[in-house]
Short mmCIF file of C-alpha atoms in Angstrom, two decimals:
data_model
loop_
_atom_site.label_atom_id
_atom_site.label_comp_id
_atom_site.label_asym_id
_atom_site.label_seq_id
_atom_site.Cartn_x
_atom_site.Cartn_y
_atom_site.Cartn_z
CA UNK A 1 92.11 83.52 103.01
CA UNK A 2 91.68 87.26 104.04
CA UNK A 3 95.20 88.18 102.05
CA UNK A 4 96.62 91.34 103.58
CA UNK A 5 94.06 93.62 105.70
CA UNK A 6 94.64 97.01 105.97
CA UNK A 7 92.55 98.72 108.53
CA UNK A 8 91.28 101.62 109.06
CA UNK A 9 90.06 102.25 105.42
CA UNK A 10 89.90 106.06 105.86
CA UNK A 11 91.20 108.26 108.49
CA UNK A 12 91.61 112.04 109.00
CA UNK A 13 94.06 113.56 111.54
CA UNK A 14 95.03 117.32 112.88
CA UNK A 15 98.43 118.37 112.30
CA UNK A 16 100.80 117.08 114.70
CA UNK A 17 98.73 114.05 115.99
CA UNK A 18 100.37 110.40 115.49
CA UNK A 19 98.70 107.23 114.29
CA UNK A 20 99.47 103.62 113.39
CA UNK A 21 98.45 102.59 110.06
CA UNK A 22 97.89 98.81 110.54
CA UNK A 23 98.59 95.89 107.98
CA UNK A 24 97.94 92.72 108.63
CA UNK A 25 97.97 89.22 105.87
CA UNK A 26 97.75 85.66 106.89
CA UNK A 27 99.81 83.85 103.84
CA UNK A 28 103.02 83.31 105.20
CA UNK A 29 104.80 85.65 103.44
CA UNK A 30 108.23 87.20 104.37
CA UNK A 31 108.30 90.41 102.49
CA UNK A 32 106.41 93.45 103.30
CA UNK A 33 106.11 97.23 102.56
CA UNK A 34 104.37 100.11 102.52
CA UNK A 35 103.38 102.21 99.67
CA UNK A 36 102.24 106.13 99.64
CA UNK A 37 100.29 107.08 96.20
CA UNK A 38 99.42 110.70 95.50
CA UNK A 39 96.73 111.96 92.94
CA UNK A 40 97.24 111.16 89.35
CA UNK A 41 101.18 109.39 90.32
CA UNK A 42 102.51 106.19 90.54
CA UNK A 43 103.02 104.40 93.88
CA UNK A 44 106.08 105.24 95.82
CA UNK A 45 107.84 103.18 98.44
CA UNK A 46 108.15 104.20 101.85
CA UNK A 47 109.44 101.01 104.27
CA UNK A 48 109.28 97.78 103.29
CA UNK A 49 110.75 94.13 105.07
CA UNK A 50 112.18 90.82 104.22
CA UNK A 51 111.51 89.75 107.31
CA UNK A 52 110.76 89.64 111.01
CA UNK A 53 112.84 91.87 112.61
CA UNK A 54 114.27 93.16 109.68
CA UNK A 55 112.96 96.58 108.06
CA UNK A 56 114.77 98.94 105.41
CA UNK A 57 113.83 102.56 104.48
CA UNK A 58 112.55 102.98 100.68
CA UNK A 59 112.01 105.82 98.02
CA UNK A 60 110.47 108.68 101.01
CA UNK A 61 110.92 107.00 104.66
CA UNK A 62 110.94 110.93 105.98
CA UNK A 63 108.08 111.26 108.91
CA UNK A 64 107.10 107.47 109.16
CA UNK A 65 108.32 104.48 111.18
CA UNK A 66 108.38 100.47 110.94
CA UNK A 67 108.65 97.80 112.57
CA UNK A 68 108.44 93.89 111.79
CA UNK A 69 107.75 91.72 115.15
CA UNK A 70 106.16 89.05 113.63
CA UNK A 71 105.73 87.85 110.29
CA UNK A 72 102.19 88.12 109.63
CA UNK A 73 101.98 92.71 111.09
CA UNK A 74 103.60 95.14 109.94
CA UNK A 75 102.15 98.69 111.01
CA UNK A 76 102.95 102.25 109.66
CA UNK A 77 103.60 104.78 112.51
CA UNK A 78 103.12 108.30 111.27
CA UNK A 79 105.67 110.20 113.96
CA UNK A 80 103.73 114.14 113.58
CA UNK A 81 101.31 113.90 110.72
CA UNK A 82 101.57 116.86 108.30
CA UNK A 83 99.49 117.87 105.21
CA UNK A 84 102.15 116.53 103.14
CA UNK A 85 101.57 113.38 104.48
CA UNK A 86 97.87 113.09 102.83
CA UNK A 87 97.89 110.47 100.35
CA UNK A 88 96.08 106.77 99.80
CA UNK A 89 98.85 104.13 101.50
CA UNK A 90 99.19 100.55 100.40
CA UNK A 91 100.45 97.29 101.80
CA UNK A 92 101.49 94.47 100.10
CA UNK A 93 103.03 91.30 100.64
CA UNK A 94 104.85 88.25 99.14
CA UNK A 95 107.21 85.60 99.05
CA UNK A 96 110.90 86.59 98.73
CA UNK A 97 112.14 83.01 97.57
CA UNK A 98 111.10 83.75 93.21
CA UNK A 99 110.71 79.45 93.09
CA UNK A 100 107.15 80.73 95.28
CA UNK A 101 106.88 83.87 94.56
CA UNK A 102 103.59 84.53 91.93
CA UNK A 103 103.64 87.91 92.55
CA UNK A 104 102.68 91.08 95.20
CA UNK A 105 99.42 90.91 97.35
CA UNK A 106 98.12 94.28 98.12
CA UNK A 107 95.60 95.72 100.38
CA UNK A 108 92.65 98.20 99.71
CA UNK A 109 94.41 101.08 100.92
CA UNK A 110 94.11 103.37 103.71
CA UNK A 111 93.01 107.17 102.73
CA UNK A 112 94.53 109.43 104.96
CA UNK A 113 93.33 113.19 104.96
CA UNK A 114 95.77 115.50 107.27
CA UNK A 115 94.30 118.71 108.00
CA UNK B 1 115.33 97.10 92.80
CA UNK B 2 114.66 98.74 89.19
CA UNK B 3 111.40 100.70 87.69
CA UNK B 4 109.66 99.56 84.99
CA UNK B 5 108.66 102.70 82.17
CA UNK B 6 105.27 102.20 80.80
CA UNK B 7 104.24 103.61 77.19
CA UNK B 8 102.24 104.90 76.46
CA UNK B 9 101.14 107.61 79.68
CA UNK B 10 97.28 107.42 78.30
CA UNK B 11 95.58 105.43 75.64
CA UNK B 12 92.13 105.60 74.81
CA UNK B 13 90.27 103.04 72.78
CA UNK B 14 86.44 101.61 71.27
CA UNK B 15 85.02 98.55 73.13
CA UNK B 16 86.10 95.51 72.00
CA UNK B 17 89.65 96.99 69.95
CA UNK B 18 93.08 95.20 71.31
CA UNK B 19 95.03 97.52 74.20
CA UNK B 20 98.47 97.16 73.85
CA UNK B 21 101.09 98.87 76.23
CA UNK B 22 105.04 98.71 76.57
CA UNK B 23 107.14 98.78 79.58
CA UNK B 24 110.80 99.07 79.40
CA UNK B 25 113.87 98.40 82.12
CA UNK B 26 117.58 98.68 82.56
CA UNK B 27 118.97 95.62 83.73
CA UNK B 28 118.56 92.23 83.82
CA UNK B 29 115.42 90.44 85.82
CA UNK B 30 114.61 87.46 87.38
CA UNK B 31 110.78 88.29 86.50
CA UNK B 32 108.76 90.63 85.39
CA UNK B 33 105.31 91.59 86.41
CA UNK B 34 101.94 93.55 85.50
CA UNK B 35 99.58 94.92 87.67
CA UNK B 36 96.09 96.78 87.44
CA UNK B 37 94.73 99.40 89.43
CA UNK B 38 91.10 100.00 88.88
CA UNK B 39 90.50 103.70 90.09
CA UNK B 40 90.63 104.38 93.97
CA UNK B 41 91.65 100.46 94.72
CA UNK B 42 94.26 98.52 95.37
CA UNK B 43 96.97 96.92 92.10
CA UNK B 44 95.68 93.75 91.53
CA UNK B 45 98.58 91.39 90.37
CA UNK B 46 97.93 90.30 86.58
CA UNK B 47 100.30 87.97 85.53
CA UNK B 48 104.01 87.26 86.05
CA UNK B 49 106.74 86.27 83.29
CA UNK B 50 109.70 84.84 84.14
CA UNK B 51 112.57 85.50 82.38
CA UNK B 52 113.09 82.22 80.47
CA UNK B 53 110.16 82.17 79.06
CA UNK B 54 108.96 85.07 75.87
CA UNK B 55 104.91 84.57 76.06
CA UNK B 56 102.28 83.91 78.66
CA UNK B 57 98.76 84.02 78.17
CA UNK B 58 96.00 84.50 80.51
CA UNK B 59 92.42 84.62 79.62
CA UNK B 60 92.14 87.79 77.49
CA UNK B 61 95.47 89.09 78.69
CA UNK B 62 98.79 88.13 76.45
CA UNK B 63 102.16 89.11 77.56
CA UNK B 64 105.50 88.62 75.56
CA UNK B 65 108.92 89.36 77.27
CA UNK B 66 112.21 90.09 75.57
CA UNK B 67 115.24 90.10 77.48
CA UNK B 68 117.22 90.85 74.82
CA UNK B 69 115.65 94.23 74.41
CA UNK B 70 115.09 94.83 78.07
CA UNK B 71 111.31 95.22 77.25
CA UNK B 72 107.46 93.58 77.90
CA UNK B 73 104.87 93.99 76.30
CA UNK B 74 101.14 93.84 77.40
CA UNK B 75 98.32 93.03 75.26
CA UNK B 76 94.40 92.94 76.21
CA UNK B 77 92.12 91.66 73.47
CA UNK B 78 88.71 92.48 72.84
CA UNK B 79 88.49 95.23 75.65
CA UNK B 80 85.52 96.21 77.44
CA UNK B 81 84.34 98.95 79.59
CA UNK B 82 85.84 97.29 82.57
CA UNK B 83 89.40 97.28 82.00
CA UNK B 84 89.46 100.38 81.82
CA UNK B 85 92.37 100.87 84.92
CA UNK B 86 95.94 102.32 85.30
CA UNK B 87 98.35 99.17 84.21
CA UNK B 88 101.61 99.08 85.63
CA UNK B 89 104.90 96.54 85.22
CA UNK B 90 107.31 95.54 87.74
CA UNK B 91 110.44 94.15 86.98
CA UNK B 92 112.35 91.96 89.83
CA UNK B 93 115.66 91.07 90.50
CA UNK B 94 115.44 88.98 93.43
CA UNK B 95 113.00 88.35 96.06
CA UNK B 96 114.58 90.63 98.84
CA UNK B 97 114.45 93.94 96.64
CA UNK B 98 111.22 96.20 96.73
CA UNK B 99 109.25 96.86 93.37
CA UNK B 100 109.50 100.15 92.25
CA UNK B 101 106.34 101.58 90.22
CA UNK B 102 106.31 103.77 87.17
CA UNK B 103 103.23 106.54 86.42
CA UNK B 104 101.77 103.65 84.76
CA UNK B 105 99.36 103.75 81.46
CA UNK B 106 95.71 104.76 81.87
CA UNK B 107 94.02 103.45 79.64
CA UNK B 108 90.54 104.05 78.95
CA UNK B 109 87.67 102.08 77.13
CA UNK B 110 85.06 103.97 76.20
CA UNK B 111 81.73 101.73 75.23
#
């Protein structure tokens, strides 16, 4: 199993230019979300999903967008990328039913440099 | 969803001592969860206590849960060089709800 794929790994972008942050994972699970984490903090939530079709804003949902066609993608648009927005971003995935669930699956981040 | 508080921040220990770190919550859970994050990676799920049960063990990892005092504890025994990682908890209500991460505790294992 590949678990959840994030791709690219790194990417730097001009201020003002838009880009899809891509996440991917192959286990069948419902839930999904997206994680920002800065230097030296904690992990904060941005989107996440319970579901196809479904998506719900997190902790800072400010400057990004979501959306859940299938279950298996769910990509990270970045709307007019701004310095602020510089930061390591994490997917992760798992079941929502707790009888399954065994915990989150996370990717190995994307680090995004906006200059 | 709720966040987990980890104690300590930072902790800094010998090769081969015992790590232990807290993590407190506010209301009740379904579950509760620790994570790793070695430095520049991704969390890497640890283990996952549910909340009828008040001890798991996993390899050198040992994990006790009370409800009662809305707290979990983590223990790593005999640590080495390469647990040294950020260690976060994650309590969960239900499956629908998002975890919510703390600052975590570094700790560091110095050979």
């Amino acid at each position: 199993n590949a678990g959840v794929t994030q791709t690219p790994k790194f990417q730097v972008l001009k201020t003002g230019q838009s880009m899809t942050l891509q996440c991917a994972q192959d286990m069948n699970h419902e839930y999904m979300s997206w994680y920002r984490q800065d230097p030296g903090m904690g992990l904060r939530l941005i989107h996440y999903s319970v579901g196809a079709g479904i998506t719900d804003q997190g902790e800072v949902p400010n400057g990004y967008n979501v959306s859940r066609s299938t279950t298996e993608d769910f990509p990270l648009r970045l709307l007019s990328a701004a310095p602020s927005q510089t930061s390591v971003y994490f997917c992760a995935s798992s079941y929502t039913d707790l009888r399954r669930h065994y915990g989150y699956t996370f990717g190995s981040g994307t680090r995004l440099t906006v200059v | 969803s709720q966040q987990g508080e980890e104690d300590p921040q930072a902790l800094s220990i010998q090769e081969g001592e015992n790590a232990t770190m807290n993590c407190s919550y506010k209301t009740s859970i379904n579950n509760l969860q620790w994570y790793r994050q070695n430095s520049g990676r991704g969390l890497v799920h640890l283990i996952l206590i549910r909340s009828n049960e008040r001890e798991k063990h996993s390899g050198r990892l040992r994990v006790t849960l009370d409800t009662s005092k809305k707290s979990s504890s983590l223990l790593i025994t005999a640590s080495r060089a390469a647990d040294t990682a950020s260690y976060f908890c994650a309590p969960t209500s239900s499956g629908n709800t998002p975890l919510v991460f703390g600052k975590g505790t570094r700790l560091s294992v110095i050979a």
